[in-house]
């Protein structure tokens, strides 16, 4: 059940994250090339940090019944 919940949460997060990054990315189209490169590199790796706890929770074994 954890994997299903985590998969739905991941898809939802990624949809929102991509929409936000695309919106912000369109704002820096007139910036110099280095600023654009830095933004897209940070945005490309930026989703990993908030998702890491979700992956950790998803892959922990379920609690044993007492």
Short mmCIF file of N, CA and C in Angstrom, two decimals:
data_model
loop_
_atom_site.label_atom_id
_atom_site.label_comp_id
_atom_site.label_asym_id
_atom_site.label_seq_id
_atom_site.Cartn_x
_atom_site.Cartn_y
_atom_site.Cartn_z
N UNK A 1 0.82 -1.19 0.00
CA UNK A 1 0.00 0.00 0.00
C UNK A 1 0.87 1.26 0.00
N UNK A 2 2.03 1.20 0.67
CA UNK A 2 2.92 2.36 0.71
C UNK A 2 3.39 2.75 -0.67
N UNK A 3 3.69 1.78 -1.50
CA UNK A 3 4.20 2.08 -2.83
C UNK A 3 3.14 2.76 -3.70
N UNK A 4 1.89 2.37 -3.53
CA UNK A 4 0.81 3.00 -4.30
C UNK A 4 0.63 4.45 -3.86
N UNK A 5 0.59 4.67 -2.56
CA UNK A 5 0.43 6.03 -2.03
C UNK A 5 1.62 6.89 -2.44
N UNK A 6 2.82 6.36 -2.31
CA UNK A 6 4.02 7.11 -2.67
C UNK A 6 4.05 7.40 -4.17
N UNK A 7 3.61 6.48 -4.99
CA UNK A 7 3.59 6.71 -6.44
C UNK A 7 2.63 7.83 -6.81
N UNK A 8 1.48 7.84 -6.19
CA UNK A 8 0.50 8.90 -6.45
C UNK A 8 1.05 10.25 -5.97
N UNK A 9 1.67 10.25 -4.79
CA UNK A 9 2.26 11.49 -4.26
C UNK A 9 3.39 11.97 -5.17
N UNK A 10 4.20 11.05 -5.66
CA UNK A 10 5.31 11.42 -6.54
C UNK A 10 4.80 12.01 -7.85
N UNK A 11 3.82 11.39 -8.45
CA UNK A 11 3.26 11.92 -9.70
C UNK A 11 2.64 13.30 -9.50
N UNK A 12 1.94 13.48 -8.39
CA UNK A 12 1.33 14.78 -8.09
C UNK A 12 2.41 15.84 -7.89
N UNK A 13 3.42 15.50 -7.10
CA UNK A 13 4.50 16.44 -6.85
C UNK A 13 5.22 16.81 -8.14
N UNK A 14 5.51 15.82 -8.97
CA UNK A 14 6.24 16.09 -10.21
C UNK A 14 5.41 16.96 -11.16
N UNK A 15 4.11 16.74 -11.23
CA UNK A 15 3.26 17.56 -12.08
C UNK A 15 3.32 19.02 -11.64
N UNK A 16 3.19 19.25 -10.34
CA UNK A 16 3.22 20.62 -9.81
C UNK A 16 4.62 21.22 -9.98
N UNK A 17 5.66 20.44 -9.68
CA UNK A 17 7.03 20.93 -9.78
C UNK A 17 7.37 21.34 -11.22
N UNK A 18 7.00 20.51 -12.17
CA UNK A 18 7.28 20.81 -13.57
C UNK A 18 6.53 22.07 -14.01
N UNK A 19 5.29 22.23 -13.57
CA UNK A 19 4.53 23.42 -13.93
C UNK A 19 5.18 24.68 -13.35
N UNK A 20 5.62 24.60 -12.11
CA UNK A 20 6.26 25.76 -11.48
C UNK A 20 7.58 26.09 -12.16
N UNK A 21 8.40 25.07 -12.41
CA UNK A 21 9.70 25.31 -13.06
C UNK A 21 9.51 25.85 -14.48
N UNK A 22 8.55 25.34 -15.20
CA UNK A 22 8.30 25.84 -16.55
C UNK A 22 7.83 27.30 -16.50
N UNK A 23 7.00 27.62 -15.53
CA UNK A 23 6.55 29.01 -15.38
C UNK A 23 7.70 29.94 -15.03
N UNK A 24 8.55 29.52 -14.11
CA UNK A 24 9.70 30.33 -13.75
C UNK A 24 10.71 30.40 -14.89
N UNK A 25 10.86 29.30 -15.59
CA UNK A 25 11.79 29.27 -16.71
C UNK A 25 11.41 30.23 -17.83
N UNK A 26 10.14 30.40 -18.03
CA UNK A 26 9.71 31.33 -19.06
C UNK A 26 9.99 32.78 -18.66
N UNK A 27 10.16 33.03 -17.36
CA UNK A 27 10.47 34.38 -16.89
C UNK A 27 11.92 34.76 -17.12
N UNK A 28 12.82 33.78 -17.25
CA UNK A 28 14.23 34.10 -17.39
C UNK A 28 14.73 33.92 -18.83
N UNK A 29 13.83 33.95 -19.78
CA UNK A 29 14.25 33.75 -21.18
C UNK A 29 15.14 34.88 -21.67
N UNK A 30 15.03 36.06 -21.08
CA UNK A 30 15.84 37.19 -21.52
C UNK A 30 17.13 37.31 -20.73
N UNK A 31 17.35 36.42 -19.78
CA UNK A 31 18.58 36.45 -18.99
C UNK A 31 19.74 35.90 -19.81
N UNK A 32 20.94 36.12 -19.30
CA UNK A 32 22.10 35.61 -20.04
C UNK A 32 22.16 34.09 -19.97
N UNK A 33 22.95 33.50 -20.81
CA UNK A 33 23.00 32.05 -20.95
C UNK A 33 23.46 31.34 -19.68
N UNK A 34 24.40 31.93 -18.95
CA UNK A 34 24.89 31.29 -17.73
C UNK A 34 23.79 31.21 -16.67
N UNK A 35 22.99 32.27 -16.54
CA UNK A 35 21.90 32.26 -15.56
C UNK A 35 20.85 31.21 -15.93
N UNK A 36 20.56 31.10 -17.21
CA UNK A 36 19.60 30.09 -17.66
C UNK A 36 20.14 28.68 -17.39
N UNK A 37 21.40 28.46 -17.70
CA UNK A 37 22.01 27.16 -17.45
C UNK A 37 21.98 26.81 -15.97
N UNK A 38 22.35 27.76 -15.12
CA UNK A 38 22.34 27.52 -13.67
C UNK A 38 20.93 27.21 -13.18
N UNK A 39 19.95 27.94 -13.68
CA UNK A 39 18.56 27.70 -13.26
C UNK A 39 18.11 26.30 -13.63
N UNK A 40 18.35 25.90 -14.87
CA UNK A 40 17.86 24.60 -15.31
C UNK A 40 18.63 23.44 -14.69
N UNK A 41 19.90 23.63 -14.37
CA UNK A 41 20.65 22.59 -13.67
C UNK A 41 20.12 22.44 -12.25
N UNK A 42 19.92 23.56 -11.56
CA UNK A 42 19.37 23.49 -10.19
C UNK A 42 17.94 22.94 -10.20
N UNK A 43 17.15 23.34 -11.17
CA UNK A 43 15.78 22.83 -11.25
C UNK A 43 15.76 21.35 -11.59
N UNK A 44 16.71 20.92 -12.40
CA UNK A 44 16.78 19.51 -12.79
C UNK A 44 17.11 18.60 -11.62
N UNK A 45 17.95 19.07 -10.72
CA UNK A 45 18.31 18.27 -9.55
C UNK A 45 17.49 18.64 -8.31
N UNK A 46 16.79 19.76 -8.37
CA UNK A 46 16.08 20.28 -7.20
C UNK A 46 14.93 19.42 -6.72
N UNK A 47 14.36 18.60 -7.56
CA UNK A 47 13.23 17.78 -7.13
C UNK A 47 13.66 16.63 -6.24
N UNK A 48 14.93 16.29 -6.26
CA UNK A 48 15.41 15.12 -5.52
C UNK A 48 15.33 15.35 -4.01
N UNK A 49 15.69 16.53 -3.55
CA UNK A 49 15.74 16.80 -2.11
C UNK A 49 14.37 16.67 -1.44
N UNK A 50 13.30 17.27 -1.96
CA UNK A 50 12.02 17.10 -1.28
C UNK A 50 11.41 15.70 -1.43
N UNK A 51 11.83 14.94 -2.42
CA UNK A 51 11.27 13.61 -2.65
C UNK A 51 12.01 12.53 -1.87
N UNK A 52 13.22 12.81 -1.43
CA UNK A 52 14.03 11.81 -0.72
C UNK A 52 13.30 11.19 0.48
N UNK A 53 12.66 11.97 1.36
CA UNK A 53 11.94 11.33 2.48
C UNK A 53 10.80 10.41 2.02
N UNK A 54 10.16 10.76 0.92
CA UNK A 54 9.09 9.92 0.38
C UNK A 54 9.64 8.58 -0.06
N UNK A 55 10.78 8.58 -0.76
CA UNK A 55 11.40 7.33 -1.17
C UNK A 55 11.84 6.50 0.04
N UNK A 56 12.39 7.18 1.05
CA UNK A 56 12.83 6.47 2.25
C UNK A 56 11.63 5.81 2.94
N UNK A 57 10.52 6.55 3.05
CA UNK A 57 9.32 6.00 3.69
C UNK A 57 8.75 4.85 2.86
N UNK A 58 8.75 5.01 1.56
CA UNK A 58 8.19 4.00 0.68
C UNK A 58 8.95 2.67 0.77
N UNK A 59 10.25 2.74 0.97
CA UNK A 59 11.07 1.53 0.96
C UNK A 59 11.35 0.94 2.33
N UNK A 60 10.77 1.50 3.38
CA UNK A 60 10.95 0.88 4.69
C UNK A 60 9.98 -0.29 4.81
N UNK A 61 10.41 -1.34 5.47
CA UNK A 61 9.50 -2.48 5.64
C UNK A 61 8.35 -2.10 6.55
N UNK A 62 7.18 -2.68 6.32
CA UNK A 62 6.03 -2.38 7.18
C UNK A 62 6.30 -2.88 8.60
N UNK A 63 5.66 -2.22 9.54
CA UNK A 63 5.79 -2.62 10.94
C UNK A 63 5.20 -4.01 11.14
N UNK A 64 5.88 -4.79 11.92
CA UNK A 64 5.39 -6.14 12.24
C UNK A 64 4.24 -6.04 13.23
N UNK A 65 3.17 -6.80 13.04
CA UNK A 65 2.08 -6.81 14.03
C UNK A 65 2.56 -7.44 15.33
N UNK A 66 2.09 -6.91 16.42
CA UNK A 66 2.53 -7.40 17.73
C UNK A 66 1.77 -8.61 18.16
#
